[in-house]
CSV table of C-alpha atoms in Angstrom, one decimal:
chain,number,residue,atom,x,y,z
A,6,UNK,CA,0.2,-0.4,-0.1
A,7,UNK,CA,3.1,2.4,0.6
A,8,UNK,CA,5.3,2.6,-2.6
A,9,UNK,CA,8.8,3.2,-2.5
A,10,UNK,CA,8.4,6.9,-2.3
A,11,UNK,CA,6.9,6.9,0.7
A,12,UNK,CA,3.0,7.2,-1.0
A,13,UNK,CA,-0.2,5.6,-0.4
A,14,UNK,CA,-1.0,3.7,-3.7
A,15,UNK,CA,-3.6,1.5,-4.5
A,16,UNK,CA,-4.6,-0.5,-7.4
A,17,UNK,CA,-7.3,1.0,-9.5
A,18,UNK,CA,-9.4,-2.4,-8.8
A,19,UNK,CA,-9.7,-1.5,-5.1
A,20,UNK,CA,-11.6,1.6,-6.1
A,21,UNK,CA,-14.5,-0.5,-8.1
A,22,UNK,CA,-17.3,0.5,-5.5
A,23,UNK,CA,-16.7,4.1,-6.1
A,24,UNK,CA,-17.9,3.1,-9.9
A,25,UNK,CA,-20.9,1.3,-8.6
A,26,UNK,CA,-22.7,3.7,-6.3
A,27,UNK,CA,-25.3,5.9,-7.2
A,28,UNK,CA,-25.5,8.8,-6.7
A,29,UNK,CA,-21.5,8.8,-6.8
A,30,UNK,CA,-20.3,10.8,-3.8
A,31,UNK,CA,-18.7,13.9,-4.7
A,32,UNK,CA,-15.9,13.6,-2.0
A,33,UNK,CA,-13.8,10.5,-0.6
A,34,UNK,CA,-12.2,11.4,3.1
A,35,UNK,CA,-9.5,8.8,3.3
A,36,UNK,CA,-8.3,8.0,7.0
A,37,UNK,CA,-4.7,6.8,6.9
A,38,UNK,CA,-4.0,5.9,10.5
A,39,UNK,CA,-2.3,7.6,12.9
A,40,UNK,CA,-0.1,9.5,10.5
A,41,UNK,CA,-0.8,11.0,7.0
A,42,UNK,CA,0.8,9.6,4.0
A,43,UNK,CA,0.7,11.5,0.9
A,44,UNK,CA,-1.4,9.7,-2.1
A,45,UNK,CA,0.3,8.4,-5.0
A,46,UNK,CA,-0.4,10.6,-8.2
A,47,UNK,CA,-1.5,7.5,-9.9
A,48,UNK,CA,-4.2,6.6,-7.3
A,49,UNK,CA,-5.4,10.4,-7.0
A,50,UNK,CA,-5.6,10.9,-10.7
A,51,UNK,CA,-7.8,7.4,-10.7
A,52,UNK,CA,-10.3,8.3,-8.2
A,53,UNK,CA,-10.7,12.1,-10.0
A,54,UNK,CA,-11.3,10.2,-13.1
A,55,UNK,CA,-14.3,8.8,-11.7
A,56,UNK,CA,-15.8,12.7,-10.4
A,57,UNK,CA,-14.5,11.9,-7.5
A,58,UNK,CA,-12.5,14.7,-5.2
A,59,UNK,CA,-10.3,13.2,-2.4
A,60,UNK,CA,-8.9,14.6,0.8
A,61,UNK,CA,-6.3,12.6,3.1
A,62,UNK,CA,-6.1,12.9,6.8
A,63,UNK,CA,-5.2,10.9,9.6
A,64,UNK,CA,-8.0,8.7,10.8
A,65,UNK,CA,-9.3,10.1,13.9
A,66,UNK,CA,-9.4,13.7,11.9
A,67,UNK,CA,-10.9,12.1,8.6
A,68,UNK,CA,-13.7,10.7,11.0
A,69,UNK,CA,-14.7,13.8,12.3
A,70,UNK,CA,-14.5,15.3,8.7
A,71,UNK,CA,-16.7,12.6,7.9
A,72,UNK,CA,-19.4,12.9,10.3
A,73,UNK,CA,-19.5,16.9,10.0
A,74,UNK,CA,-20.0,16.5,6.5
A,75,UNK,CA,-22.2,14.0,6.5
A,76,UNK,CA,-24.3,15.6,9.1
A,77,UNK,CA,-24.4,18.9,6.7
A,78,UNK,CA,-24.7,17.5,3.4
A,79,UNK,CA,-25.8,14.3,3.5
A,80,UNK,CA,-24.4,10.5,3.3
A,81,UNK,CA,-25.1,10.4,-0.1
A,82,UNK,CA,-22.9,12.7,-1.1
A,83,UNK,CA,-19.7,11.4,1.1
A,84,UNK,CA,-17.7,8.8,0.9
A,85,UNK,CA,-14.7,7.4,3.8
A,86,UNK,CA,-12.0,4.9,3.5
A,87,UNK,CA,-10.6,4.6,7.2
A,88,UNK,CA,-7.4,2.6,7.8
A,89,UNK,CA,-7.3,1.8,11.8
A,90,UNK,CA,-5.1,4.2,13.8
A,91,UNK,CA,-2.6,1.0,14.4
A,92,UNK,CA,-1.7,0.3,10.9
A,93,UNK,CA,2.1,0.9,10.5
A,94,UNK,CA,2.1,1.3,6.8
A,95,UNK,CA,5.1,-0.8,6.0
């Protein structure tokens, strides 16, 4: 998941669910565990090509951001992918 450059990289097939859901969320919040890894350009490009913006935070802040935005905008517009806080990434 973390490439040699220290970037979070996930194969395109892993994001297949975003291609299936309707309505498609306009924002995906990714919680990276206790610390934040930058998203690889390839992964960001693929998610953006689905019409979904992406925001990367540590999991604690990602969960809080998701809860706030889901309350304000509704859960159909926001999606989240959360990695447990104990995850080391390597």
